[in-house]
Coordinates of C-alpha atoms in Angstrom, one line a residue:
X75 CA -0.2 -7.7 27.8
X76 CA 1.6 -9.7 27.2
X77 CA -0.3 -11.3 24.5
X78 CA 0.3 -7.8 22.6
X79 CA 3.9 -8.3 23.1
X80 CA 3.5 -11.8 21.3
X81 CA 1.5 -10.1 18.5
X82 CA 4.0 -7.2 17.5
X83 CA 6.7 -9.9 17.5
X84 CA 4.4 -12.2 15.6
X85 CA 3.6 -9.3 13.2
X86 CA 7.3 -8.0 13.0
X87 CA 8.4 -11.5 12.0
X88 CA 5.5 -12.0 9.4
X89 CA 6.6 -8.4 7.8
X90 CA 10.6 -9.5 8.4
X91 CA 9.0 -13.4 6.6
X92 CA 7.6 -11.5 3.4
X93 CA 10.3 -9.0 3.0
X94 CA 13.2 -11.9 3.3
X95 CA 10.9 -13.8 0.8
X96 CA 10.8 -10.3 -1.9
X97 CA 13.6 -9.5 -1.9
X98 CA 15.1 -11.9 -4.8
X99 CA 12.5 -10.2 -6.4
X100 CA 13.6 -7.0 -6.2
X101 CA 10.9 -5.0 -4.4
X102 CA 12.4 -4.7 -1.5
X103 CA 11.6 -0.9 -1.0
X104 CA 7.6 -1.9 -2.0
X105 CA 8.8 -4.3 1.0
X106 CA 9.5 -1.3 3.4
X107 CA 6.1 0.1 2.3
X108 CA 3.8 -2.4 2.6
X109 CA 4.7 -2.2 6.8
X110 CA 1.4 -0.2 7.5
X111 CA -1.5 -2.0 5.3
X112 CA 0.0 -5.1 6.4
X113 CA 0.3 -3.9 9.9
X114 CA -3.7 -2.2 9.7
X115 CA -4.6 -5.6 8.2
X116 CA -3.0 -7.2 11.5
X117 CA -5.4 -4.5 13.8
X118 CA -8.8 -5.5 11.2
X119 CA -8.4 -9.4 12.7
X120 CA -7.5 -8.5 15.6
X121 CA -10.3 -5.7 16.1
X122 CA -12.9 -8.4 14.0
X123 CA -11.7 -10.9 17.4
X124 CA -12.0 -7.9 19.7
X125 CA -14.9 -7.1 19.0
X126 CA -17.4 -9.7 20.6
X127 CA -15.3 -9.7 23.6
X128 CA -14.8 -6.1 24.5
X129 CA -16.0 -3.5 21.9
X130 CA -14.4 -0.1 23.5
X131 CA -11.2 -2.2 21.9
X132 CA -12.1 -3.2 18.7
X133 CA -13.6 -0.5 17.4
X134 CA -10.6 1.7 17.3
X135 CA -9.1 -1.5 15.9
X136 CA -11.0 -1.2 12.9
X137 CA -12.4 2.4 12.3
X138 CA -8.1 2.2 12.0
X139 CA -7.7 -0.5 9.5
X140 CA -10.7 1.2 7.3
X141 CA -9.8 4.4 7.5
X142 CA -5.8 3.3 6.9
X143 CA -7.7 1.2 3.1
X144 CA -9.3 4.3 2.7
X145 CA -6.2 6.7 3.0
X146 CA -4.5 3.9 0.7
X147 CA -7.4 3.9 -2.2
X148 CA -7.8 7.6 -2.0
X149 CA -3.5 8.4 -3.2
X150 CA -4.2 5.9 -5.1
X151 CA -7.1 7.4 -6.9
X152 CA -4.9 11.0 -7.1
X153 CA -1.6 9.7 -8.1
X154 CA -4.1 8.3 -11.4
X155 CA -5.1 10.8 -12.3
X156 CA -2.6 13.1 -11.8
X157 CA -0.9 10.4 -14.1
X158 CA -3.9 10.9 -16.8
X159 CA -4.0 15.1 -16.2
X160 CA 0.2 14.7 -17.2
X161 CA -0.7 12.6 -20.1
X162 CA -3.3 14.6 -21.5
X163 CA -1.0 17.8 -20.8
X164 CA 2.2 16.3 -22.9
X165 CA 2.0 16.4 -26.8
X166 CA 1.5 12.8 -28.5
X167 CA 3.9 10.8 -30.1
X168 CA 4.0 10.2 -33.8
X169 CA 4.9 7.2 -35.2
X170 CA 8.4 7.1 -36.8
X171 CA 7.0 5.8 -40.3
X172 CA 5.7 9.1 -41.1
X173 CA 9.4 10.2 -41.4
X174 CA 9.1 13.1 -39.7
X175 CA 11.6 12.2 -36.8
X176 CA 14.5 11.1 -39.9
X177 CA 17.5 13.4 -40.2
X178 CA 18.5 14.9 -43.3
X179 CA 14.6 14.8 -45.2
X180 CA 13.1 17.5 -46.6

């Protein structure tokens, strides 16, 4: 059980270090949202190691890792499709050079 405590503390320190490095870049909101993929990646690595020693622990870890990344991929595909539908519904922008947007022209 001490190993799991060290792994948990190490994961938190890893996330904290990543957040501190990214703070000057202005992406702290993105770092806070990135804890789930980082945790899933750590579980995937630990699952690969544990699958040889104790498959009853390694397989659920790998299933968790794969399911998180499938969910993230699905969310990205959904957002992309929603953005494309919104672009298709909005009228196309006219160039400013045709004079249609100028005030005072007939």
